[in-house]
PDB file of C-alpha atoms in Angstrom:
ATOM      1  CA  MET A   1       0.000   0.000   0.000  1.00 45.00           C
ATOM      2  CA  PRO A   2       2.686   2.555   0.826  1.00 45.00           C
ATOM      3  CA  SER A   3       4.387   1.830  -2.486  1.00 43.00           C
ATOM      4  CA  VAL A   4       1.202   2.752  -4.361  1.00 40.00           C
ATOM      5  CA  ILE A   5       0.972   6.100  -2.549  1.00 40.00           C
ATOM      6  CA  TRP A   6       4.573   6.976  -3.281  1.00 38.00           C
ATOM      7  CA  TRP A   7       4.072   5.975  -6.891  1.00 38.00           C
ATOM      8  CA  SER A   8       1.013   8.337  -7.191  1.00 44.00           C
ATOM      9  CA  VAL A   9       2.891  11.236  -5.646  1.00 39.00           C
ATOM     10  CA  GLY A  10       5.797  10.740  -7.971  1.00 44.00           C
ATOM     11  CA  LEU A  11       3.524  10.618 -11.028  1.00 41.00           C
ATOM     12  CA  THR A  12       1.812  13.897  -9.935  1.00 45.00           C
ATOM     13  CA  LEU A  13       5.126  15.710  -9.583  1.00 40.00           C
ATOM     14  CA  LEU A  14       6.293  14.420 -12.955  1.00 38.00           C
ATOM     15  CA  VAL A  15       3.137  15.690 -14.744  1.00 39.00           C
ATOM     16  CA  SER A  16       3.307  19.106 -13.004  1.00 46.00           C
ATOM     17  CA  GLY A  17       6.896  19.560 -14.082  1.00 46.00           C
ATOM     18  CA  ALA A  18       6.056  18.710 -17.677  1.00 43.00           C
ATOM     19  CA  LEU A  19       3.204  21.206 -17.733  1.00 42.00           C
ATOM     20  CA  ALA A  20       5.414  23.886 -16.286  1.00 42.00           C
ATOM     21  CA  GLN A  21       7.946  23.389 -19.044  1.00 46.00           C
ATOM     22  CA  ASP A  22       5.202  23.837 -21.722  1.00 46.00           C
ATOM     23  CA  GLN A  23       4.071  27.337 -20.396  1.00 47.00           C
ATOM     24  CA  PRO A  24       5.616  30.346 -22.164  1.00 44.00           C
ATOM     25  CA  SER A  25       7.747  32.464 -19.906  1.00 44.00           C
ATOM     26  CA  ALA A  26       6.917  36.213 -19.493  1.00 44.00           C
ATOM     27  CA  ASP A  27       9.114  38.625 -21.422  1.00 46.00           C
ATOM     28  CA  PRO A  28      11.595  40.357 -19.187  1.00 47.00           C
ATOM     29  CA  ALA A  29      10.960  44.079 -18.627  1.00 49.00           C
ATOM     30  CA  ILE A  30      12.727  46.339 -21.131  1.00 48.00           C
ATOM     31  CA  PRO A  31      14.933  48.867 -19.403  1.00 52.00           C
ATOM     32  CA  GLU A  32      13.636  52.458 -19.789  1.00 51.00           C
ATOM     33  CA  SER A  33      16.965  53.520 -21.242  1.00 51.00           C
ATOM     34  CA  GLN A  34      16.434  51.154 -24.178  1.00 54.00           C
ATOM     35  CA  VAL A  35      12.912  52.457 -25.145  1.00 49.00           C
ATOM     36  CA  PRO A  36      13.241  54.020 -28.616  1.00 53.00           C
ATOM     37  CA  GLU A  37      12.282  57.711 -28.945  1.00 57.00           C
ATOM     38  CA  VAL A  38       9.454  58.616 -31.405  1.00 50.00           C
ATOM     39  CA  PRO A  39      10.187  61.885 -33.231  1.00 53.00           C
ATOM     40  CA  ALA A  40       7.511  64.625 -32.885  1.00 52.00           C
ATOM     41  CA  ALA A  41       5.381  65.400 -35.924  1.00 51.00           C
ATOM     42  CA  GLU A  42       6.600  68.381 -37.865  1.00 55.00           C
ATOM     43  CA  VAL A  43       4.078  71.294 -38.128  1.00 45.00           C
ATOM     44  CA  PRO A  44       4.510  73.581 -41.133  1.00 51.00           C
ATOM     45  CA  ASP A  45       5.115  77.256 -40.371  1.00 53.00           C
ATOM     46  CA  ALA A  46       2.214  79.714 -40.859  1.00 46.00           C
ATOM     47  CA  PRO A  47       2.461  81.856 -43.999  1.00 47.00           C
ATOM     48  CA  PRO A  48       4.197  85.190 -43.408  1.00 45.00           C
ATOM     49  CA  LEU A  49       2.119  88.381 -43.159  1.00 40.00           C
ATOM     50  CA  THR A  50       3.659  89.515 -46.423  1.00 42.00           C
ATOM     51  CA  ASP A  51       1.636  86.899 -48.288  1.00 39.00           C
ATOM     52  CA  PRO A  52       0.262  88.548 -51.469  1.00 37.00           C
ATOM     53  CA  LEU A  53      -3.264  87.376 -50.622  1.00 33.00           C
ATOM     54  CA  LEU A  54      -3.083  89.542 -47.515  1.00 33.00           C
ATOM     55  CA  THR A  55      -1.102  92.538 -48.644  1.00 37.00           C
ATOM     56  CA  ASP A  56      -3.040  93.012 -51.873  1.00 42.00           C
ATOM     57  CA  ALA A  57      -6.445  93.212 -50.123  1.00 35.00           C
ATOM     58  CA  PRO A  58      -8.105  96.654 -50.498  1.00 36.00           C
ATOM     59  CA  THR A  59      -8.071  98.942 -47.483  1.00 35.00           C
ATOM     60  CA  VAL A  60     -11.543  99.908 -46.224  1.00 31.00           C
ATOM     61  CA  GLU A  61     -11.717 103.407 -44.782  1.00 33.00           C
ATOM     62  CA  MET A  62     -14.312 103.721 -42.025  1.00 32.00           C
ATOM     63  CA  SER A  63     -16.433 106.851 -41.918  1.00 34.00           C
ATOM     64  CA  PRO A  64     -16.565 108.782 -38.636  1.00 39.00           C
ATOM     65  CA  THR A  65     -18.964 107.211 -36.143  1.00 43.00           C
ATOM     66  CA  TRP A  66     -21.277 108.766 -33.598  1.00 43.00           C
ATOM     67  CA  GLU A  67     -18.940 107.477 -30.891  1.00 45.00           C
ATOM     68  CA  GLU A  68     -16.106 109.517 -32.403  1.00 43.00           C
ATOM     69  CA  ALA A  69     -18.413 112.500 -32.741  1.00 43.00           C
ATOM     70  CA  ASP A  70     -19.666 112.344 -29.149  1.00 45.00           C
ATOM     71  CA  LEU A  71     -20.041 115.890 -27.869  1.00 48.00           C
ATOM     72  CA  PRO A  72     -17.999 117.758 -30.466  1.00 51.00           C
ATOM     73  CA  PRO A  73     -16.446 121.021 -29.268  1.00 53.00           C
ATOM     74  CA  ASP A  74     -19.239 123.162 -30.760  1.00 62.00           C
ATOM     75  CA  ALA A  75     -22.127 121.063 -29.373  1.00 66.00           C
ATOM     76  CA  PRO A  76     -24.475 123.214 -27.288  1.00 73.00           C
ATOM     77  CA  MET A  77     -24.608 122.495 -23.591  1.00 88.00           C
ATOM     78  CA  LEU A  78     -28.044 121.557 -22.314  1.00 94.00           C
ATOM     79  CA  ARG A  79     -29.729 124.244 -20.283  1.00 95.00           C
ATOM     80  CA  PRO A  80     -30.508 123.011 -16.747  1.00 95.00           C
ATOM     81  CA  SER A  81     -34.278 123.065 -17.356  1.00 95.00           C
ATOM     82  CA  ASP A  82     -33.897 121.052 -20.557  1.00 96.00           C
ATOM     83  CA  ALA A  83     -31.608 118.539 -18.871  1.00 96.00           C
ATOM     84  CA  GLU A  84     -34.338 118.093 -16.255  1.00 96.00           C
ATOM     85  CA  ARG A  85     -36.917 117.491 -18.977  1.00 96.00           C
ATOM     86  CA  LEU A  86     -34.838 114.664 -20.410  1.00 97.00           C
ATOM     87  CA  ALA A  87     -34.138 113.260 -16.954  1.00 96.00           C
ATOM     88  CA  THR A  88     -37.898 112.919 -16.336  1.00 96.00           C
ATOM     89  CA  PHE A  89     -38.597 111.566 -19.841  1.00 97.00           C
ATOM     90  CA  ASP A  90     -40.325 108.376 -18.684  1.00 97.00           C
ATOM     91  CA  ALA A  91     -42.698 110.189 -16.346  1.00 96.00           C
ATOM     92  CA  ALA A  92     -43.734 112.613 -19.082  1.00 96.00           C
ATOM     93  CA  ALA A  93     -44.188 109.891 -21.690  1.00 97.00           C
ATOM     94  CA  GLY A  94     -46.063 107.466 -19.435  1.00 96.00           C
ATOM     95  CA  GLY A  95     -48.745 109.866 -18.300  1.00 96.00           C
ATOM     96  CA  ALA A  96     -49.178 111.473 -21.719  1.00 97.00           C
ATOM     97  CA  VAL A  97     -49.489 108.164 -23.582  1.00 97.00           C
ATOM     98  CA  LEU A  98     -52.081 106.863 -21.116  1.00 97.00           C
ATOM     99  CA  GLN A  99     -54.125 110.039 -21.565  1.00 97.00           C
ATOM    100  CA  ALA A 100     -53.784 109.864 -25.348  1.00 97.00           C
ATOM    101  CA  LEU A 101     -54.879 106.235 -25.563  1.00 97.00           C
ATOM    102  CA  ALA A 102     -57.844 106.835 -23.271  1.00 97.00           C
ATOM    103  CA  GLY A 103     -59.155 110.026 -24.870  1.00 97.00           C
ATOM    104  CA  GLY A 104     -57.769 110.246 -28.407  1.00 96.00           C
ATOM    105  CA  SER A 105     -59.827 109.591 -31.511  1.00 96.00           C
ATOM    106  CA  ARG A 106     -59.508 106.180 -33.148  1.00 95.00           C
ATOM    107  CA  GLY A 107     -57.598 107.573 -36.137  1.00 95.00           C
ATOM    108  CA  ASP A 108     -55.149 109.547 -34.000  1.00 96.00           C
ATOM    109  CA  VAL A 109     -54.549 106.576 -31.677  1.00 97.00           C
ATOM    110  CA  ASP A 110     -53.844 104.365 -34.701  1.00 97.00           C
ATOM    111  CA  ALA A 111     -51.364 106.960 -35.961  1.00 96.00           C
ATOM    112  CA  LEU A 112     -49.672 107.073 -32.545  1.00 97.00           C
ATOM    113  CA  GLN A 113     -49.309 103.300 -32.461  1.00 97.00           C
ATOM    114  CA  ASP A 114     -47.840 103.280 -35.968  1.00 97.00           C
ATOM    115  CA  ILE A 115     -45.308 105.979 -35.073  1.00 97.00           C
ATOM    116  CA  MET A 116     -44.147 104.250 -31.907  1.00 97.00           C
ATOM    117  CA  ALA A 117     -43.867 100.784 -33.475  1.00 97.00           C
ATOM    118  CA  GLY A 118     -40.357  99.385 -33.857  1.00 97.00           C
ATOM    119  CA  SER A 119     -37.229  99.553 -31.754  1.00 96.00           C
ATOM    120  CA  PRO A 120     -34.696 102.220 -32.738  1.00 96.00           C
ATOM    121  CA  VAL A 121     -31.446 101.153 -34.338  1.00 94.00           C
ATOM    122  CA  ALA A 122     -28.123 102.043 -32.749  1.00 93.00           C
ATOM    123  CA  PRO A 123     -26.978 105.604 -33.531  1.00 92.00           C
ATOM    124  CA  ILE A 124     -24.078 104.295 -35.616  1.00 88.00           C
ATOM    125  CA  MET A 125     -26.621 102.593 -37.931  1.00 91.00           C
ATOM    126  CA  THR A 126     -28.818 105.663 -38.506  1.00 92.00           C
ATOM    127  CA  ARG A 127     -29.152 107.516 -41.803  1.00 94.00           C
ATOM    128  CA  LEU A 128     -30.612 110.903 -40.923  1.00 96.00           C
ATOM    129  CA  ALA A 129     -29.617 113.236 -43.749  1.00 96.00           C
ATOM    130  CA  GLY A 130     -32.256 114.043 -46.347  1.00 96.00           C
ATOM    131  CA  ASP A 131     -35.659 115.614 -46.921  1.00 97.00           C
ATOM    132  CA  TRP A 132     -38.539 114.456 -44.765  1.00 98.00           C
ATOM    133  CA  THR A 133     -42.221 115.046 -44.199  1.00 98.00           C
ATOM    134  CA  CYS A 134     -42.850 115.808 -40.528  1.00 98.00           C
ATOM    135  CA  ARG A 135     -46.007 116.069 -38.505  1.00 97.00           C
ATOM    136  CA  THR A 136     -46.502 116.853 -34.851  1.00 97.00           C
ATOM    137  CA  LEU A 137     -48.558 114.841 -32.386  1.00 97.00           C
ATOM    138  CA  LYS A 138     -49.364 116.479 -29.060  1.00 97.00           C
ATOM    139  CA  LEU A 139     -50.167 114.159 -26.167  1.00 97.00           C
ATOM    140  CA  GLY A 140     -51.647 114.911 -22.741  1.00 96.00           C
ATOM    141  CA  GLY A 141     -51.967 118.168 -20.918  1.00 92.00           C
ATOM    142  CA  ASP A 142     -54.971 120.326 -20.133  1.00 90.00           C
ATOM    143  CA  LEU A 143     -56.055 121.247 -23.673  1.00 88.00           C
ATOM    144  CA  ASN A 144     -56.393 117.936 -25.505  1.00 93.00           C
ATOM    145  CA  ASP A 145     -55.773 114.238 -24.947  1.00 96.00           C
ATOM    146  CA  LEU A 146     -54.243 113.688 -28.387  1.00 97.00           C
ATOM    147  CA  VAL A 147     -53.969 115.887 -31.467  1.00 96.00           C
ATOM    148  CA  ALA A 148     -52.285 114.934 -34.759  1.00 96.00           C
ATOM    149  CA  TYR A 149     -51.413 117.767 -37.149  1.00 95.00           C
ATOM    150  CA  ALA A 150     -50.936 117.726 -40.915  1.00 95.00           C
ATOM    151  CA  PRO A 151     -47.470 116.938 -42.301  1.00 96.00           C
ATOM    152  CA  PHE A 152     -45.021 119.682 -43.247  1.00 97.00           C
ATOM    153  CA  ALA A 153     -41.534 119.770 -44.764  1.00 98.00           C
ATOM    154  CA  CYS A 154     -38.389 119.118 -42.734  1.00 98.00           C
ATOM    155  CA  ARG A 155     -34.744 118.721 -43.670  1.00 98.00           C
ATOM    156  CA  ILE A 156     -31.759 117.099 -41.944  1.00 97.00           C
ATOM    157  CA  ARG A 157     -28.248 117.719 -43.219  1.00 96.00           C
ATOM    158  CA  GLN A 158     -24.749 116.851 -42.149  1.00 94.00           C
ATOM    159  CA  ALA A 159     -23.100 119.645 -40.164  1.00 91.00           C
ATOM    160  CA  GLY A 160     -19.619 118.579 -39.167  1.00 87.00           C
ATOM    161  CA  ALA A 161     -19.845 115.991 -36.425  1.00 86.00           C
ATOM    162  CA  ALA A 162     -23.568 116.656 -35.923  1.00 93.00           C
ATOM    163  CA  PHE A 163     -26.727 117.147 -38.004  1.00 96.00           C
ATOM    164  CA  ALA A 164     -28.629 120.361 -38.622  1.00 96.00           C
ATOM    165  CA  PHE A 165     -32.422 120.104 -38.391  1.00 98.00           C
ATOM    166  CA  ASP A 166     -35.005 122.496 -39.834  1.00 97.00           C
ATOM    167  CA  LYS A 167     -38.784 122.451 -40.035  1.00 97.00           C
ATOM    168  CA  LEU A 168     -39.308 124.495 -43.182  1.00 97.00           C
ATOM    169  CA  THR A 169     -43.067 124.991 -43.496  1.00 96.00           C
ATOM    170  CA  GLY A 170     -46.064 125.568 -41.249  1.00 95.00           C
ATOM    171  CA  SER A 171     -46.969 128.341 -38.877  1.00 94.00           C
ATOM    172  CA  GLN A 172     -44.662 126.930 -36.190  1.00 94.00           C
ATOM    173  CA  ARG A 173     -41.068 126.425 -37.359  1.00 96.00           C
ATOM    174  CA  LEU A 174     -38.104 124.740 -35.720  1.00 96.00           C
ATOM    175  CA  THR A 175     -34.361 125.016 -36.167  1.00 97.00           C
ATOM    176  CA  GLY A 176     -31.717 123.127 -34.242  1.00 97.00           C
ATOM    177  CA  ARG A 177     -29.135 120.373 -34.317  1.00 96.00           C
ATOM    178  CA  ILE A 178     -28.796 116.699 -33.416  1.00 97.00           C
ATOM    179  CA  ASP A 179     -25.796 115.667 -31.318  1.00 95.00           C
ATOM    180  CA  MET A 180     -24.712 112.623 -29.362  1.00 94.00           C
ATOM    181  CA  ILE A 181     -25.180 113.471 -25.685  1.00 92.00           C
ATOM    182  CA  ASP A 182     -24.763 110.830 -22.982  1.00 89.00           C
ATOM    183  CA  GLY A 183     -25.006 108.046 -25.536  1.00 90.00           C
ATOM    184  CA  ARG A 184     -28.248 109.244 -27.158  1.00 94.00           C
ATOM    185  CA  MET A 185     -29.094 111.314 -30.202  1.00 96.00           C
ATOM    186  CA  ILE A 186     -30.512 114.545 -28.792  1.00 97.00           C
ATOM    187  CA  LEU A 187     -32.187 117.409 -30.624  1.00 97.00           C
ATOM    188  CA  THR A 188     -31.593 120.856 -29.166  1.00 97.00           C
ATOM    189  CA  GLY A 189     -33.331 123.680 -30.952  1.00 97.00           C
ATOM    190  CA  THR A 190     -35.590 126.669 -30.976  1.00 96.00           C
ATOM    191  CA  GLY A 191     -39.217 126.737 -32.011  1.00 96.00           C
ATOM    192  CA  PHE A 192     -40.559 129.969 -33.404  1.00 96.00           C
ATOM    193  CA  VAL A 193     -43.623 131.408 -35.102  1.00 95.00           C
ATOM    194  CA  ASP A 194     -43.216 131.870 -38.843  1.00 95.00           C
ATOM    195  CA  GLY A 195     -42.049 135.414 -39.507  1.00 93.00           C
ATOM    196  CA  THR A 196     -40.174 135.649 -36.206  1.00 91.00           C
ATOM    197  CA  ASP A 197     -36.408 135.677 -36.056  1.00 90.00           C
ATOM    198  CA  ALA A 198     -35.164 132.411 -34.588  1.00 89.00           C
ATOM    199  CA  ILE A 199     -32.727 132.577 -31.681  1.00 91.00           C
ATOM    200  CA  PRO A 200     -30.009 129.906 -31.677  1.00 93.00           C
ATOM    201  CA  TYR A 201     -30.473 127.419 -28.864  1.00 95.00           C
ATOM    202  CA  ALA A 202     -27.028 128.222 -27.454  1.00 93.00           C
ATOM    203  CA  ASP A 203     -28.094 131.871 -27.053  1.00 93.00           C
ATOM    204  CA  LEU A 204     -31.255 131.157 -25.039  1.00 94.00           C
ATOM    205  CA  PRO A 205     -30.987 132.299 -21.411  1.00 93.00           C
ATOM    206  CA  ASP A 206     -31.086 129.480 -18.874  1.00 92.00           C
ATOM    207  CA  ASP A 207     -34.297 130.808 -17.329  1.00 90.00           C
ATOM    208  CA  PHE A 208     -36.099 131.441 -20.655  1.00 92.00           C
ATOM    209  CA  ALA A 209     -39.313 129.413 -21.165  1.00 89.00           C
ATOM    210  CA  SER A 210     -41.297 131.148 -23.926  1.00 90.00           C
ATOM    211  CA  ASP A 211     -42.626 134.527 -24.923  1.00 90.00           C
ATOM    212  CA  GLY A 212     -45.286 133.018 -27.187  1.00 88.00           C
ATOM    213  CA  THR A 213     -43.237 133.476 -30.343  1.00 94.00           C
ATOM    214  CA  VAL A 214     -39.977 131.669 -29.462  1.00 95.00           C
ATOM    215  CA  TRP A 215     -39.455 128.616 -27.230  1.00 95.00           C
ATOM    216  CA  PRO A 216     -36.752 126.029 -26.489  1.00 96.00           C
ATOM    217  CA  VAL A 217     -37.043 122.494 -27.874  1.00 96.00           C
ATOM    218  CA  VAL A 218     -35.262 119.384 -26.647  1.00 97.00           C
ATOM    219  CA  GLY A 219     -35.948 115.732 -27.423  1.00 98.00           C
ATOM    220  CA  ARG A 220     -34.644 112.259 -28.139  1.00 98.00           C
ATOM    221  CA  VAL A 221     -34.110 111.287 -31.763  1.00 98.00           C
ATOM    222  CA  GLU A 222     -34.787 107.675 -32.776  1.00 97.00           C
ATOM    223  CA  GLN A 223     -34.738 105.903 -36.131  1.00 97.00           C
ATOM    224  CA  PRO A 224     -36.728 102.637 -36.143  1.00 97.00           C
ATOM    225  CA  ALA A 225     -36.507 102.184 -39.933  1.00 96.00           C
ATOM    226  CA  PRO A 226     -34.559 103.685 -42.864  1.00 94.00           C
ATOM    227  CA  ASP A 227     -37.573 105.743 -43.945  1.00 96.00           C
ATOM    228  CA  ARG A 228     -38.814 106.757 -40.466  1.00 97.00           C
ATOM    229  CA  VAL A 229     -37.516 108.945 -37.649  1.00 98.00           C
ATOM    230  CA  ARG A 230     -39.298 110.065 -34.505  1.00 98.00           C
ATOM    231  CA  ILE A 231     -38.325 112.903 -32.198  1.00 98.00           C
ATOM    232  CA  LEU A 232     -39.732 112.533 -28.687  1.00 98.00           C
ATOM    233  CA  MET A 233     -40.021 115.778 -26.722  1.00 98.00           C
ATOM    234  CA  PRO A 234     -40.973 115.647 -23.021  1.00 97.00           C
ATOM    235  CA  TRP A 235     -42.612 118.579 -21.279  1.00 96.00           C
ATOM    236  CA  PRO A 236     -42.746 120.934 -24.292  1.00 94.00           C
ATOM    237  CA  ALA A 237     -43.074 124.636 -23.627  1.00 89.00           C
ATOM    238  CA  LEU A 238     -46.481 124.928 -25.287  1.00 84.00           C
ATOM    239  CA  GLU A 239     -49.870 123.237 -24.939  1.00 86.00           C
ATOM    240  CA  SER A 240     -49.096 119.586 -24.091  1.00 94.00           C
ATOM    241  CA  GLN A 241     -47.190 117.177 -21.857  1.00 96.00           C
ATOM    242  CA  PHE A 242     -45.382 115.277 -24.583  1.00 98.00           C
ATOM    243  CA  ASP A 243     -44.793 116.005 -28.278  1.00 98.00           C
ATOM    244  CA  ILE A 244     -43.780 113.613 -31.031  1.00 98.00           C
ATOM    245  CA  LEU A 245     -42.426 114.757 -34.380  1.00 98.00           C
ATOM    246  CA  ASP A 246     -43.031 111.969 -36.895  1.00 98.00           C
ATOM    247  CA  LEU A 247     -40.656 112.065 -39.877  1.00 98.00           C
ATOM    248  CA  ARG A 248     -41.110 110.072 -43.097  1.00 98.00           C
ATOM    249  CA  ARG A 249     -38.422 110.142 -45.758  1.00 97.00           C
ATOM    250  CA  ALA A 250     -39.350 112.276 -48.758  1.00 93.00           C
ATOM    251  CA  ASP A 251     -36.178 112.358 -50.840  1.00 70.00           C
ATOM    252  CA  ASP A 252     -38.388 111.690 -53.865  1.00 64.00           C
ATOM    253  CA  GLY A 253     -39.717 115.258 -53.680  1.00 58.00           C
ATOM    254  CA  SER A 254     -42.981 114.386 -51.938  1.00 58.00           C
ATOM    255  CA  ALA A 255     -42.397 116.732 -48.992  1.00 56.00           C
ATOM    256  CA  PRO A 256     -45.034 119.487 -48.680  1.00 59.00           C
ATOM    257  CA  SER A 257     -43.862 122.831 -50.022  1.00 54.00           C
TER     258      SER A 257
END
């Protein structure tokens, strides 16, 4: 019996040794110093700035922008009372528009909605110069809720870094200029009765309101479309709480004479 056991153990060891000899041995680790280096990919250099495709391109000259024309040296300074009018713009507009919508005629309310439709473009995108028809809408106040007048002739022309504005026809005229003030296009001017000598806005005394024939005018200028401009005037000197001058382009000669 013991001889059988020893014979079995010997056979087991013999088979295990044979199997061990048949197994592939693991590759020895390759020393780090013997790892071959892979060269980096070569990136071609960018073309020099003297490339003909770049140097031969036409140069585009930019026209002066409103930002560059902000408050030119000859721009009139706002009178304190007019600066206060602009500072309380929202209060004037809110009350006047509510009164106009509540009490204005259907046709005048429709006209008001048409005029105020559309967001204004940035000043740098405006195209103001040209001939325009212009009509006044008077909103709020003690006399009327909303009144829309007939259109008259207006003209805007380049004047250095600003624009000159003139209302040319009608019994009430207007002359002034449009400048960039505090990031907005602002009209400063003088209204006057036809036949009266206009006083330049810069020459109006700070405490002058109106003598019935001449009055100061100040308002925001907005252009919601290439053929439309609106001038929004809070707390005007005469008759109403808020005035709107609605301009429609008339470069085709359709402006009233």
